[in-house]
Coordinates of C-alpha atoms in Angstrom, one line a residue:
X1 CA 0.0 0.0 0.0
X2 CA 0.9 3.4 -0.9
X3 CA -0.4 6.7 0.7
X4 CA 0.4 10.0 0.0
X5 CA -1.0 11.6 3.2
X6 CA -0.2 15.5 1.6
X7 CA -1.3 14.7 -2.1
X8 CA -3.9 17.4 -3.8
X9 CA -7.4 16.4 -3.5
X10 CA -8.8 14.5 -7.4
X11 CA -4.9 15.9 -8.5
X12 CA -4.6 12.7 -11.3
X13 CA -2.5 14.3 -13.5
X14 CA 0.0 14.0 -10.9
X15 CA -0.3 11.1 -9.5
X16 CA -0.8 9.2 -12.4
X17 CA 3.0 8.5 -13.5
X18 CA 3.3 7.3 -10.0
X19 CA 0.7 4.9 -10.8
X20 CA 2.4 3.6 -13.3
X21 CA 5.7 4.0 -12.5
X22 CA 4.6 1.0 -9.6
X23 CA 2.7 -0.9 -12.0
X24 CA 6.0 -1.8 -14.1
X25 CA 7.0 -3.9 -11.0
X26 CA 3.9 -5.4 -9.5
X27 CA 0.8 -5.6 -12.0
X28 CA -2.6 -5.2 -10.8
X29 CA -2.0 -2.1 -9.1
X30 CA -5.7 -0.6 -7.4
X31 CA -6.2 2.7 -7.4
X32 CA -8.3 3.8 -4.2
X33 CA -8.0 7.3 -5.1
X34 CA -5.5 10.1 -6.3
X35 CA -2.8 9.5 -3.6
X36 CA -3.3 5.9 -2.8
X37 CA -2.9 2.9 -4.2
X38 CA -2.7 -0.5 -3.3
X39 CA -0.6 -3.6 -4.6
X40 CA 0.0 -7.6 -4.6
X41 CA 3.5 -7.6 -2.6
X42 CA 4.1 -11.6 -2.6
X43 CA 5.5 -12.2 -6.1
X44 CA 7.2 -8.5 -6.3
X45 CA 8.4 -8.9 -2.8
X46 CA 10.2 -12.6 -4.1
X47 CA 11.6 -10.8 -6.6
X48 CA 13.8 -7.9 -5.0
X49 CA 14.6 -9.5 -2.2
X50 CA 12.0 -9.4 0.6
X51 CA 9.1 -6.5 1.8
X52 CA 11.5 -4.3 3.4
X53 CA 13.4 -4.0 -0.3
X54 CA 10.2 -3.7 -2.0
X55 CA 8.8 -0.7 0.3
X56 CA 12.3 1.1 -0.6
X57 CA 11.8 0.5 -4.5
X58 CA 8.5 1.6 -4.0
X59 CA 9.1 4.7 -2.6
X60 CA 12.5 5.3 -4.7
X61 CA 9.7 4.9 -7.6
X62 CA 7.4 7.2 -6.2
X63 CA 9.9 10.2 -5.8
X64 CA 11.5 9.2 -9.2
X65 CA 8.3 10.2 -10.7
X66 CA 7.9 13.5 -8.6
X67 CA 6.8 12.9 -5.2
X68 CA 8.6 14.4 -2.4
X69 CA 10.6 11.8 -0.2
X70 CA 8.9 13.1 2.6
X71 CA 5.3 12.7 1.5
X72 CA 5.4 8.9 0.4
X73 CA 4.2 6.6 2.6
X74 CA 4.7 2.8 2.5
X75 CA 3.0 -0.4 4.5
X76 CA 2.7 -3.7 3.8
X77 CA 0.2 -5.9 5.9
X78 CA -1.9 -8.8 5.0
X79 CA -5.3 -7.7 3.4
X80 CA -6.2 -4.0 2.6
X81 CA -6.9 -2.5 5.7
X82 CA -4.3 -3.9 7.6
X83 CA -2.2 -2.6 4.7
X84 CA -4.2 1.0 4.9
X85 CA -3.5 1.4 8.5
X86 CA 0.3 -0.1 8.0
X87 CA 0.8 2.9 5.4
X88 CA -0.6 5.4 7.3
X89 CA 2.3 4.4 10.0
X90 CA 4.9 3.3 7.6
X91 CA 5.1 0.1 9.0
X92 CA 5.7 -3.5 7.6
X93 CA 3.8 -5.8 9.3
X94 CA 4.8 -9.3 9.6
X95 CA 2.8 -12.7 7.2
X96 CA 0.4 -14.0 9.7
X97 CA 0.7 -10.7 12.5
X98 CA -2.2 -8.2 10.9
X99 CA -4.6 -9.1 14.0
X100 CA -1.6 -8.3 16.9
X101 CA -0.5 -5.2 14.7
X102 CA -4.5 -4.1 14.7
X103 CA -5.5 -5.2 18.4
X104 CA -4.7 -1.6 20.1
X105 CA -5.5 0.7 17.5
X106 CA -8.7 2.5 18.0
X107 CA -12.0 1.2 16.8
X108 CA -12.4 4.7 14.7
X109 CA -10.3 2.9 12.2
X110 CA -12.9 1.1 10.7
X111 CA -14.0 4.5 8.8
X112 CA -10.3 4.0 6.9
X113 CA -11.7 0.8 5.6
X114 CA -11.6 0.6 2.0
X115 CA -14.0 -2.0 1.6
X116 CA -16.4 -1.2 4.5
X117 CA -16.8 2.3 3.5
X118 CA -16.4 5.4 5.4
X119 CA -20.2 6.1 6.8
X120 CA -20.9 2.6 7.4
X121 CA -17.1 2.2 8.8
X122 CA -18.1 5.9 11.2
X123 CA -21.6 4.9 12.1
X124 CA -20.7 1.0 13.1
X125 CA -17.5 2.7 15.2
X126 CA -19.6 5.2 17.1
X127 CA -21.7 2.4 18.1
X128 CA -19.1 0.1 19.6
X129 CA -17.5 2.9 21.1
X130 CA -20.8 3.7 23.1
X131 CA -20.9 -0.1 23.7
X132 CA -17.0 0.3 25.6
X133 CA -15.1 -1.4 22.9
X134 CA -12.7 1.3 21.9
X135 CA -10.0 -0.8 20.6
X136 CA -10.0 -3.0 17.1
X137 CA -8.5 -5.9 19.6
X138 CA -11.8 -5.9 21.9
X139 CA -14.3 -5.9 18.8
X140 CA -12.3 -9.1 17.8
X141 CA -12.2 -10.8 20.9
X142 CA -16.5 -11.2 20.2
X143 CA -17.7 -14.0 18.3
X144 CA -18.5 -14.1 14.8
X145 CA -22.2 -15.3 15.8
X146 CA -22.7 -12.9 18.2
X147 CA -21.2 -9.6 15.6
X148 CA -23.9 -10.9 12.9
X149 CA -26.5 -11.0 15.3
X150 CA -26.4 -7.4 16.4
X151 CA -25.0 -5.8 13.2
X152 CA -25.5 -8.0 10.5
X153 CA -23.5 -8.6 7.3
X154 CA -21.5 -5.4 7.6
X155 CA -20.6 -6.1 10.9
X156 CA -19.2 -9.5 9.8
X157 CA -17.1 -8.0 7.6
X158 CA -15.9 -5.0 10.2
X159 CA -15.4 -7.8 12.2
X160 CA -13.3 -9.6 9.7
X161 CA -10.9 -6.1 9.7
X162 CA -10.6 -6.3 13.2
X163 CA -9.3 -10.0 13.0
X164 CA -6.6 -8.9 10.2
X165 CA -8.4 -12.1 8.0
X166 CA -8.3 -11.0 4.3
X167 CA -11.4 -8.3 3.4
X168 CA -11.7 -9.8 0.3
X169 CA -14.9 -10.8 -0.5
X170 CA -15.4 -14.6 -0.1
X171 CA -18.1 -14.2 -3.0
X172 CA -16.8 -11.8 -5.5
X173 CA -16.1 -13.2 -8.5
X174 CA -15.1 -11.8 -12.2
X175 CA -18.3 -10.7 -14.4
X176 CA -19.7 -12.2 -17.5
X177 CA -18.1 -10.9 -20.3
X178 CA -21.7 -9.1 -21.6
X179 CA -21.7 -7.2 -18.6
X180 CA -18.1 -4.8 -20.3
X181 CA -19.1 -2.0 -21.8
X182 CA -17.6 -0.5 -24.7
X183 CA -17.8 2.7 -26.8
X184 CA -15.6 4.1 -30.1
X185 CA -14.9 7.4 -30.6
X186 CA -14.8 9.4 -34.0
X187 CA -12.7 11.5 -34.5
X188 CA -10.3 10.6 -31.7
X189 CA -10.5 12.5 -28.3
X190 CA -7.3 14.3 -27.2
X191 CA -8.8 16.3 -24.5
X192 CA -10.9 15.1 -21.6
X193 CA -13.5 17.4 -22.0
X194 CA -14.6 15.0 -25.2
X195 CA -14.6 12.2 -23.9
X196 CA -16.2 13.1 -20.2
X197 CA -20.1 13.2 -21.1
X198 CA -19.6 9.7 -22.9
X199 CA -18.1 8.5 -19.5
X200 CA -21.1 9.8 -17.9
X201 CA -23.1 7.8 -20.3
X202 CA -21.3 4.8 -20.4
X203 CA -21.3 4.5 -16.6
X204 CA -24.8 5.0 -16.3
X205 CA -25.3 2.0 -18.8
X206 CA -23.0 -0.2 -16.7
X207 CA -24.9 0.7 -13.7
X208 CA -28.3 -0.6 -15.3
X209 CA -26.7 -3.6 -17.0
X210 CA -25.4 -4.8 -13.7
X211 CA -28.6 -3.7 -11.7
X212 CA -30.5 -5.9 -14.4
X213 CA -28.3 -9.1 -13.3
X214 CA -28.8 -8.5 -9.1
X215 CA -25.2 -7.1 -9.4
X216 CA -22.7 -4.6 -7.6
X217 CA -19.3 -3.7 -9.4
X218 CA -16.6 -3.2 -6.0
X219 CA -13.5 -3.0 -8.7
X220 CA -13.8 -1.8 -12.1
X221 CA -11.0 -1.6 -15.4
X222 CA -10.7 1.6 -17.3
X223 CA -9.5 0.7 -20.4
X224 CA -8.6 2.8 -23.5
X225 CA -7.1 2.5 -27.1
X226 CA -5.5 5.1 -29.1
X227 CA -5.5 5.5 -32.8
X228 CA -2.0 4.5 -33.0
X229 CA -2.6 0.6 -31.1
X230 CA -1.5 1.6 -27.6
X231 CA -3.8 0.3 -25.0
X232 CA -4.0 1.3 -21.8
X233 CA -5.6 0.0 -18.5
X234 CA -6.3 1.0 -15.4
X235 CA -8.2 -0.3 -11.8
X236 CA -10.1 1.9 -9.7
X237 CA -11.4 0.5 -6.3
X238 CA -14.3 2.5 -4.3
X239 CA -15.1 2.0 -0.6
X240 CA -18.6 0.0 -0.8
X241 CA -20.1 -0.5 -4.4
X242 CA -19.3 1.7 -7.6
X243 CA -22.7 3.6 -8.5
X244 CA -22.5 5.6 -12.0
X245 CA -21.2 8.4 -10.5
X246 CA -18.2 7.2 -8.7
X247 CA -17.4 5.6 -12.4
X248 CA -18.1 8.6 -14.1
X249 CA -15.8 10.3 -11.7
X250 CA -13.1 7.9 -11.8
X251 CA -13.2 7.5 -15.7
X252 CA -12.6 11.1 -16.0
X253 CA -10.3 11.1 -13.8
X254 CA -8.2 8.5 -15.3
X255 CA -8.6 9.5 -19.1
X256 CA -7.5 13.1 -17.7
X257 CA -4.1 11.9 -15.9
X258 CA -3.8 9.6 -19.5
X259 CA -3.7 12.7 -21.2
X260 CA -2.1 15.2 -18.9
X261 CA 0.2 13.3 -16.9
X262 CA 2.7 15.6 -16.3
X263 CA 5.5 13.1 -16.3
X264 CA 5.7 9.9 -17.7
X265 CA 4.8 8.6 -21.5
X266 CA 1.1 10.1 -22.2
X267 CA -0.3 8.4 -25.4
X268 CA 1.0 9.2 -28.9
X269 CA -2.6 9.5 -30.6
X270 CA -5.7 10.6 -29.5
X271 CA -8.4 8.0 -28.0
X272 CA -10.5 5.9 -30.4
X273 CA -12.0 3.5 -27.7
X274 CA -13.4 3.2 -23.9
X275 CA -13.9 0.2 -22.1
X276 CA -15.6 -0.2 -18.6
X277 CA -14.8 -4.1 -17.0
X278 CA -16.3 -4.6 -13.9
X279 CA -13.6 -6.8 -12.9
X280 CA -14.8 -7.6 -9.5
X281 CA -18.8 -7.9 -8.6
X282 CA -20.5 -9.0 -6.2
X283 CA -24.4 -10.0 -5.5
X284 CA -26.6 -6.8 -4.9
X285 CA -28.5 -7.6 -2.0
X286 CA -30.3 -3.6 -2.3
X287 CA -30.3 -1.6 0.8
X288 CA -32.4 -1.7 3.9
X289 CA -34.0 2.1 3.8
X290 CA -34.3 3.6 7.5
X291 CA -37.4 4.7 9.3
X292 CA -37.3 7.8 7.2
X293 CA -36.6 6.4 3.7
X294 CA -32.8 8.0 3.5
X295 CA -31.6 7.5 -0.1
X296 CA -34.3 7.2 -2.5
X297 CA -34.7 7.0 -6.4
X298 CA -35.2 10.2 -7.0
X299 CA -31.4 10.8 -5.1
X300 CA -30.2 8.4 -7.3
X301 CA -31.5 10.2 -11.1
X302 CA -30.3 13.6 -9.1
X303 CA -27.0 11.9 -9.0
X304 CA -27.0 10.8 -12.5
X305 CA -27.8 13.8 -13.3
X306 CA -24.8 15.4 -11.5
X307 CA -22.5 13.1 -13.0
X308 CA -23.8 14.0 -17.1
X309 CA -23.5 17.9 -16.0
X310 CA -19.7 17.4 -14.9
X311 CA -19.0 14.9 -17.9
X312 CA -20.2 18.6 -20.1
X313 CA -18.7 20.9 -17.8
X314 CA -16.0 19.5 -16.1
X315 CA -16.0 18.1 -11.7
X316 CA -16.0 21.5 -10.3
X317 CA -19.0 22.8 -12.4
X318 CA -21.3 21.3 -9.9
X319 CA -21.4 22.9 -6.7
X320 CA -23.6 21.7 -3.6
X321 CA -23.8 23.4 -0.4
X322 CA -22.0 21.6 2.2
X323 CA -22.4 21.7 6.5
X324 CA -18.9 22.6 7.9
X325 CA -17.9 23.6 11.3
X326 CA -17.1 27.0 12.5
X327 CA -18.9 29.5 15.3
X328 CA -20.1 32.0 13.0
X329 CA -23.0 31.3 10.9
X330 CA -21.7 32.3 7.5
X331 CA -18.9 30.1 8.4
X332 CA -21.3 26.7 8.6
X333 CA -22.2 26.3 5.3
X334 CA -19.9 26.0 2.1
X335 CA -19.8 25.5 -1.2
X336 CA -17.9 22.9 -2.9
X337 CA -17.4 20.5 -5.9
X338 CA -20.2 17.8 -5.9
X339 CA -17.3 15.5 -6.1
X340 CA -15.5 16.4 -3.0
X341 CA -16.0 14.2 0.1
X342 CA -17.7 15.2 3.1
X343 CA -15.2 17.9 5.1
X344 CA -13.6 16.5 8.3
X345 CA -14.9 19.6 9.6
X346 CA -18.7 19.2 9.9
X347 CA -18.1 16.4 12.1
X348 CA -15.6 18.2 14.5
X349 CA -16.7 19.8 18.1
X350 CA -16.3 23.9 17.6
X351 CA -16.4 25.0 21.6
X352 CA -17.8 28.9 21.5
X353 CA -20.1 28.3 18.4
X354 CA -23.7 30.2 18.5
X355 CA -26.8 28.8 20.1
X356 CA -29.5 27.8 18.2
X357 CA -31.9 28.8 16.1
X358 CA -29.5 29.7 13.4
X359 CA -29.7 32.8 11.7
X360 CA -32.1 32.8 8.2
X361 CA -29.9 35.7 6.5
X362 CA -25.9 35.9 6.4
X363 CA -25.0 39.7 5.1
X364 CA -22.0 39.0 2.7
X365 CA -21.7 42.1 3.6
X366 CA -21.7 43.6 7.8
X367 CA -23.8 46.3 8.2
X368 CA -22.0 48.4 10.5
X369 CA -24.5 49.5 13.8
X370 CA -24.0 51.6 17.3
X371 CA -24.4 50.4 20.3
X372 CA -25.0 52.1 23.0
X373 CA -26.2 51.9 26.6
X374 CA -29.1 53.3 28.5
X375 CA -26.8 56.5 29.6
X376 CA -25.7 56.9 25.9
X377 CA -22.3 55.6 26.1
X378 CA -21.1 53.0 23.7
X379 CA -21.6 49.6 24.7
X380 CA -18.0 47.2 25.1
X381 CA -16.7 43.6 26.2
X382 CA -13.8 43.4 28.2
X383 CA -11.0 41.2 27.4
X384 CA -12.5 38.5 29.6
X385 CA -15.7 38.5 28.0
X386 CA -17.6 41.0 30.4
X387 CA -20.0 43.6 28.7
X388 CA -19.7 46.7 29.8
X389 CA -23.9 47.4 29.9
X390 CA -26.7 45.8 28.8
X391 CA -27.5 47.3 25.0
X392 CA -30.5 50.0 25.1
X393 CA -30.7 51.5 21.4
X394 CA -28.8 50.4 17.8
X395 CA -28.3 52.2 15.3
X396 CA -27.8 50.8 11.6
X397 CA -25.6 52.7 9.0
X398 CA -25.9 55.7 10.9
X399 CA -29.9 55.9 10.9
X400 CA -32.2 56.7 13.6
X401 CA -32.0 54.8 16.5
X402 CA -34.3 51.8 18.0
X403 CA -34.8 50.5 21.3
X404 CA -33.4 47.1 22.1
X405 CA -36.2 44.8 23.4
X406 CA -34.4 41.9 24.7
X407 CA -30.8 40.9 23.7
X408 CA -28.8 37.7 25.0
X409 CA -24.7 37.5 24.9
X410 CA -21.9 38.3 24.8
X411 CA -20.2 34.9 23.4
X412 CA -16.5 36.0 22.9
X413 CA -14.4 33.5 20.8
X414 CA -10.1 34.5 20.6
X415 CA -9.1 32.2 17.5
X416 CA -5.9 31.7 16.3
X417 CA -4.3 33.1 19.2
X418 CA -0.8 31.3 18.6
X419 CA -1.0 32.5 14.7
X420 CA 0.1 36.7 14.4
X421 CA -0.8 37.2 11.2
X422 CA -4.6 35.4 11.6
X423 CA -5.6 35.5 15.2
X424 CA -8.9 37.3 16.1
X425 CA -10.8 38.4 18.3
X426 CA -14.4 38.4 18.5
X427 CA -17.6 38.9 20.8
X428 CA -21.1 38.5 19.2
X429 CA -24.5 39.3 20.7
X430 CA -28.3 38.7 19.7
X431 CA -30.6 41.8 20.3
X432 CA -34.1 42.1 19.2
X433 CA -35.2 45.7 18.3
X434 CA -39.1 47.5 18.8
X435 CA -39.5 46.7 15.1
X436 CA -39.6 43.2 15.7
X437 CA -36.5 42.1 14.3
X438 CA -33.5 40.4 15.6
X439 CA -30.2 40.6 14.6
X440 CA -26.6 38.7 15.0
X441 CA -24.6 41.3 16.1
X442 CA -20.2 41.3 16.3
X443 CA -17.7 43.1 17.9
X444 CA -14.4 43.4 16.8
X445 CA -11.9 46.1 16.5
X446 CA -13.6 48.2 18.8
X447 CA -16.9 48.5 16.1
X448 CA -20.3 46.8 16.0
X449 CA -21.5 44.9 13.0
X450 CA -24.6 43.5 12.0
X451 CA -23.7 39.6 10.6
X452 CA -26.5 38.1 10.2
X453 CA -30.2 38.5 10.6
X454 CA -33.4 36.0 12.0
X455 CA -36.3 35.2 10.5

């Protein structure tokens, strides 16, 4: 396994004459994503000499094709995850030692599981943290029958992780050849904005082709042919199933580092052919809805419909509004590439943060307002959070002043305290007004400011 922990985010270009600067010594390389990549080490570790020599080639090949020495990352462990956490340590774990490498590690792991998935990894570690096993060891020590019981077929395969036994699937198995989907293109595509909506297409037509035979692809080829005879290949693994849009995503993103590589041999002609294999599947057993329905069909056209848009456009045409962390409210909400993962961010604790309800209206730009006291002397916070009196009257833009009906505050945050050239310093307070309205307001620098308003 080979991580990149500081590699760009969907940066394929890049990364894709390390990919196949690896692949000339062990075939079968997987590609989890840009930055990571996994490998078979017993036949290429034969060959030079043992694992330790094969994670130095490794990363010697790595930096030979233009990644930092310090930034490559290395494990070897048996099975994927093992290998996963062994790379995120640098570690070469010993044949037939995965399990006492994985026994004190956290149970939070599990979200790093490329073949669990990240949400059902999260969700299924939050629960056995709750439950007091905190460690991978202690979720081992249960018995299978007992794991299957409470948590079903993903927890059987969680627990399988957590055992260091092989995440393979016992039942995936190669699909029927009338399953690969193929498409030529006239006149040949040099650029991947040509070739992007017919990825889009194609991997919707793989999706309903397998969903016709009770199928889920969990590995899939990329395969391409110029007009000059080269062929090229490629495999892409996904945490869970590939739907159409993580093989849309992932054929675009391999025909664009085929193109654009920035090192490395890119073809000599322009592409006349696409191939999608689903090279590992799997039986679809469908998904068990929760109370509330969660993902429906009309999710699933949406993100079809996503994935033809950025096949037109290009992946950052599509924006969607994402939940992040932060204590002010136009800091909560951001918007990024439909193809971007979920920020680390929305999930993280943010002590100081507002109260709820949260505001309807963020000003993109403050309103600046005067505060001032029932004597008529501005209002202040102290250094340690104090206000100096409680507000009486506001004042927007300079206009006539209204009384303050009720107000609540201060909540002083200090952020960045350590960093000169980005600390701050704020104190914000709610005050409703004899108009009825109420109003987010901050302090800082000495002048009020009206961020944000309620509904």
């Amino acid at each position: 396994m080979l991580w990149c922990p500081d590699w760009p985010a969907l940066d394929t270009r890049a990364f894709e004459p390390v990919v196949a600067a690896v692949a000339e010594l062990a075939p079968r390389v997987e590609v989890l994503a840009p930055g990571t990549l996994a490998l078979p080490t017993r036949g290429p570790s034969r060959y030079v000499g043992g694992d330790h020599a094969l994670v130095e080639r490794v990363v010697a090949l790595a930096t030979g094709a233009g990644v930092p020495p310090d930034s490559v990352r290395v494990g070897v462990a048996d099975g994927l995850f093992a290998a996963v956490v062994a790379a995120r340590q640098g570690q070469v774990v010993a044949v037939g030692t995965s399990a006492d490498f994985l026994a004190p590690l956290p149970i939070s792991l599990l979200a790093s599981a490329p073949t669990l998935g990240a949400e059902v990894g999260r969700s299924l570690a939050e629960v056995l943290s709750r439950l007091g096993l905190t460690t991978l060891g202690a979720f081992a020590a249960l018995s299978t029958a007992d794991v299957v019981g409470r948590f079903g077929t993903e927890g059987a395969s969680a627990h399988r992780l957590a055992r260091g036994v092989g995440d393979r699937a016992l039942v995936a198995r190669v699909a029927p050849p009338e399953l690969v989907i193929t498409a030529e293109l006239d006149p040949p595509a040099t650029h991947v904005e040509a070739v992007a909506f017919l990825a889009s297409t194609l991997a919707v037509e793989l999706a309903d082709r397998l969903g016709a035979s009770g199928l889920a692809c969990t590995r899939v080829a990329i395969e391409a042919e110029t007009e000059h005879g080269e062929t090229l290949s490629r495999l892409w693994r996904h945490e869970g199933a590939l739907g159409p849009t993580e093989v849309a995503e992932r054929t675009r993103w391999q025909i664009d580092g085929w193109l654009h590589g920035r090192a490395g041999a890119p073809p000599t002609g322009g592409i006349t052919l696409i191939r999608l294999v689903p090279d590992e599947v799997l039986a679809d057993h469908g998904r068990q809805l929760g109370f509330w329905g969660e993902r429906t069909e009309a999710d699933e056209r949406a993100a079809r419909a996503v994935a033809r848009v950025q096949g037109l456009l290009g992946p950052d045409a599509v924006v969607v509004p994402e939940r992040r962390g932060g204590r002010a409210p136009g800091e909560r909400v951001a918007w990024v590439s439909a193809s971007s993962p979920l920020s680390a961010s929305a999930r993280a604790p943010w002590p100081g943060h507002l109260p709820a309800p949260t505001p309807a209206l963020v000003h993109a730009e403050a309103i600046p307002v005067e505060v001032i006291d029932a004597d008529g002397e501005p209002v202040t916070v102290s250094g340690r959070g104090a206000i100096s009196a409680p507000p009486a009257r506001v004042s927007l833009s300079g206009g006539a002043f209204r009384e303050v009906c009720g107000w609540a505050g201060p909540w002083p945050v200090h952020e960045r305290w350590w960093d000169s050239s980005a600390r701050r310093r704020v104190a914000r307070a709610q005050v409703v007004t004899d108009d009825g309205v109420a109003r987010l307001l901050a302090l800082e620098g000495g002048r009020w400011r009206v961020e944000a308003t309620y509904d």
